[in-house]
Amino acid sequence: MSTTNDAKFLSLIENVKDFPKPGVIFKDISPLLASPTEFPRLIVTLCDLIRDKKPDAIAGVESRGFILAAAMAQELGCGFIPVRKKGKLPPPVVHHSYKLEYGEDAIEVKRGRGRIVLIDDVLATGGTLNAAANALTEAGYAVVDLAVMIDLRFLNKFEWRGMKCKSVLKFD
């Protein structure tokens, strides 16, 4: 059950059972991204969660986090920092391995500096956000906030360095 009452957003998210593996219910946001009215409203809603942080850039986690973060950067008039899967960025990069709820992965980011807000589509166990925030910090950025579209709170009590992740939709 969602703890938010945005029925329009919820109606555009499809649950896909047993994807990418048995027992996982994947939250497919594709219909929401395809909506010419609700996608822009989602971006403004996400921006409103973090607007007061005045970031220099929005960092987005590959791949669906890219979509949200790039659109947010456009809305806020700031830069976009891609957090990529291993081997997708030319060196030098900062590299972090981490465990997912259904496997293992690694992310990389280019070095830089500035105030960053980290964005992803779904927070499940927090492994990806934790690795991305740590990689960004090691790369020279100051992570000033974290936000996701969907927080699967029944899977996590995620905090990064005492910072709670903001979200548009929460599932308890």
Tab-separated table of C-alpha atoms in Angstrom:
chain	number	residue	atom	x	y	z
A	1	MET	CA	0.000	0.000	0.000
A	2	SER	CA	1.272	3.438	-0.875
A	3	THR	CA	1.477	6.074	1.840
A	4	THR	CA	0.813	8.844	-0.646
A	5	ASN	CA	-2.510	9.602	-2.274
A	6	ASP	CA	-1.379	10.633	-5.742
A	7	ALA	CA	-3.748	8.304	-7.548
A	8	LYS	CA	-2.669	9.459	-11.014
A	9	PHE	CA	1.006	8.602	-10.446
A	10	LEU	CA	0.026	5.258	-8.905
A	11	SER	CA	-2.302	4.408	-11.792
A	12	LEU	CA	0.615	4.783	-14.225
A	13	ILE	CA	2.965	2.380	-12.416
A	14	GLU	CA	2.652	-1.278	-13.377
A	15	ASN	CA	3.653	-4.158	-11.114
A	16	VAL	CA	5.481	-6.878	-13.050
A	17	LYS	CA	5.699	-10.134	-11.070
A	18	ASP	CA	8.823	-12.279	-11.092
A	19	PHE	CA	11.008	-9.744	-12.922
A	20	PRO	CA	13.985	-9.719	-13.161
A	21	LYS	CA	13.858	-12.958	-11.155
A	22	PRO	CA	11.256	-15.054	-9.332
A	23	GLY	CA	9.865	-13.417	-6.204
A	24	VAL	CA	10.617	-9.827	-7.270
A	25	ILE	CA	7.765	-7.448	-8.109
A	26	PHE	CA	9.227	-4.860	-10.476
A	27	LYS	CA	7.727	-1.353	-10.442
A	28	ASP	CA	7.520	-0.435	-14.142
A	29	ILE	CA	7.464	3.347	-14.453
A	30	SER	CA	7.447	3.318	-18.274
A	31	PRO	CA	3.766	4.312	-18.557
A	32	LEU	CA	4.375	7.285	-16.228
A	33	LEU	CA	7.438	8.367	-18.222
A	34	ALA	CA	5.348	8.182	-21.415
A	35	SER	CA	2.592	10.449	-20.061
A	36	PRO	CA	2.838	13.962	-21.571
A	37	THR	CA	1.024	15.424	-18.548
A	38	GLU	CA	2.161	13.324	-15.591
A	39	PHE	CA	5.875	12.986	-16.381
A	40	PRO	CA	6.423	16.777	-16.286
A	41	ARG	CA	4.353	16.942	-13.079
A	42	LEU	CA	6.488	14.159	-11.577
A	43	ILE	CA	9.671	16.106	-12.368
A	44	VAL	CA	8.330	19.264	-10.700
A	45	THR	CA	7.236	17.174	-7.688
A	46	LEU	CA	10.722	15.643	-7.374
A	47	CYS	CA	12.344	19.075	-7.772
A	48	ASP	CA	10.128	20.485	-5.039
A	49	LEU	CA	11.531	17.852	-2.635
A	50	ILE	CA	15.096	19.121	-3.071
A	51	ARG	CA	14.841	22.638	-4.517
A	52	ASP	CA	15.930	24.259	-1.226
A	53	LYS	CA	19.308	22.452	-1.432
A	54	LYS	CA	20.332	24.609	-4.428
A	55	PRO	CA	22.467	21.877	-6.038
A	56	ASP	CA	25.166	22.515	-8.610
A	57	ALA	CA	24.154	19.271	-10.313
A	58	ILE	CA	21.788	16.340	-10.084
A	59	ALA	CA	23.441	12.905	-10.115
A	60	GLY	CA	21.346	10.115	-11.615
A	61	VAL	CA	21.894	6.384	-11.269
A	62	GLU	CA	21.858	4.339	-14.490
A	63	SER	CA	19.512	3.805	-16.106
A	64	ARG	CA	16.064	4.992	-15.074
A	65	GLY	CA	17.619	7.437	-12.618
A	66	PHE	CA	19.254	9.141	-15.637
A	67	ILE	CA	15.843	9.999	-17.042
A	68	LEU	CA	14.621	11.598	-13.827
A	69	ALA	CA	17.888	13.337	-12.949
A	70	ALA	CA	18.454	14.831	-16.408
A	71	ALA	CA	14.907	16.215	-16.509
A	72	MET	CA	15.323	17.591	-12.975
A	73	ALA	CA	18.619	19.257	-13.909
A	74	GLN	CA	16.843	20.937	-16.821
A	75	GLU	CA	14.003	22.097	-14.542
A	76	LEU	CA	16.436	23.429	-11.908
A	77	GLY	CA	18.938	24.958	-14.344
A	78	CYS	CA	21.879	22.939	-13.065
A	79	GLY	CA	24.203	20.200	-14.319
A	80	PHE	CA	23.734	16.450	-14.624
A	81	ILE	CA	26.218	13.828	-13.360
A	82	PRO	CA	25.779	10.259	-14.636
A	83	VAL	CA	26.437	7.408	-12.206
A	84	ARG	CA	27.184	4.553	-14.622
A	85	LYS	CA	27.520	0.802	-14.549
A	86	LYS	CA	31.068	-0.586	-14.569
A	87	GLY	CA	32.962	-0.060	-17.807
A	88	LYS	CA	30.642	2.568	-19.334
A	89	LEU	CA	32.726	5.667	-18.527
A	90	PRO	CA	36.240	6.325	-19.831
A	91	PRO	CA	38.937	6.367	-17.137
A	92	PRO	CA	39.795	7.716	-14.715
A	93	VAL	CA	36.730	6.890	-12.594
A	94	VAL	CA	35.837	6.163	-9.000
A	95	HIS	CA	34.525	2.582	-8.731
A	96	HIS	CA	32.241	0.971	-6.108
A	97	SER	CA	30.892	-2.600	-5.969
A	98	TYR	CA	27.670	-3.351	-4.096
A	99	LYS	CA	24.965	-5.942	-3.535
A	100	LEU	CA	21.442	-5.623	-4.901
A	101	GLU	CA	18.317	-7.299	-3.576
A	102	TYR	CA	18.727	-9.787	-6.449
A	103	GLY	CA	22.475	-9.895	-7.200
A	104	GLU	CA	25.671	-7.838	-7.342
A	105	ASP	CA	26.754	-4.868	-9.452
A	106	ALA	CA	29.314	-2.046	-9.643
A	107	ILE	CA	29.010	1.657	-10.420
A	108	GLU	CA	31.463	4.326	-11.545
A	109	VAL	CA	31.542	8.115	-11.636
A	110	LYS	CA	33.945	10.737	-12.967
A	111	ARG	CA	35.759	13.007	-10.514
A	112	GLY	CA	34.430	16.509	-9.925
A	113	ARG	CA	33.160	18.851	-7.252
A	114	GLY	CA	30.094	20.742	-6.205
A	115	ARG	CA	26.865	20.276	-4.329
A	116	ILE	CA	25.061	17.174	-5.620
A	117	VAL	CA	21.592	15.755	-5.110
A	118	LEU	CA	21.506	12.030	-5.877
A	119	ILE	CA	18.418	10.697	-7.691
A	120	ASP	CA	17.184	7.214	-8.568
A	121	ASP	CA	13.853	5.761	-9.572
A	122	VAL	CA	13.309	3.138	-6.840
A	123	LEU	CA	14.809	2.629	-3.390
A	124	ALA	CA	14.615	-1.062	-2.498
A	125	THR	CA	17.358	-2.186	-0.097
A	126	GLY	CA	19.540	0.908	-0.515
A	127	GLY	CA	22.629	-0.801	-1.907
A	128	THR	CA	22.684	1.207	-5.116
A	129	LEU	CA	22.092	4.585	-3.439
A	130	ASN	CA	24.695	3.833	-0.788
A	131	ALA	CA	27.312	2.865	-3.389
A	132	ALA	CA	26.480	5.877	-5.570
A	133	ALA	CA	26.629	8.341	-2.659
A	134	ASN	CA	29.940	6.876	-1.502
A	135	ALA	CA	31.383	6.971	-5.024
A	136	LEU	CA	30.281	10.582	-5.538
A	137	THR	CA	31.810	11.608	-2.219
A	138	GLU	CA	35.077	9.827	-2.999
A	139	ALA	CA	35.040	11.503	-6.435
A	140	GLY	CA	35.028	14.943	-4.766
A	141	TYR	CA	31.335	15.886	-4.652
A	142	ALA	CA	29.309	16.954	-1.617
A	143	VAL	CA	26.107	14.901	-1.540
A	144	VAL	CA	23.582	17.282	0.029
A	145	ASP	CA	20.374	15.272	-0.487
A	146	LEU	CA	18.946	12.004	-1.792
A	147	ALA	CA	15.599	11.478	-3.505
A	148	VAL	CA	13.759	8.728	-5.351
A	149	MET	CA	10.460	8.422	-7.101
A	150	ILE	CA	9.444	5.239	-5.233
A	151	ASP	CA	10.581	4.124	-1.770
A	152	LEU	CA	9.838	0.462	-1.012
A	153	ARG	CA	9.948	1.069	2.730
A	154	PHE	CA	8.988	-2.509	3.537
A	155	LEU	CA	12.460	-3.491	2.220
A	156	ASN	CA	14.581	-0.840	3.923
A	157	LYS	CA	15.178	1.674	6.665
A	158	PHE	CA	17.730	3.439	4.493
A	159	GLU	CA	19.823	6.367	5.650
A	160	TRP	CA	23.140	7.537	4.295
A	161	ARG	CA	25.391	9.263	6.835
A	162	GLY	CA	22.297	10.178	8.855
A	163	MET	CA	20.484	11.571	5.791
A	164	LYS	CA	17.070	10.110	4.962
A	165	CYS	CA	16.030	9.678	1.356
A	166	LYS	CA	13.087	11.764	0.157
A	167	SER	CA	10.476	10.203	-2.104
A	168	VAL	CA	7.314	10.937	-4.063
A	169	LEU	CA	5.683	7.547	-3.430
A	170	LYS	CA	6.205	5.307	-0.396
A	171	PHE	CA	5.142	1.688	-0.129
A	172	ASP	CA	5.008	0.348	3.449
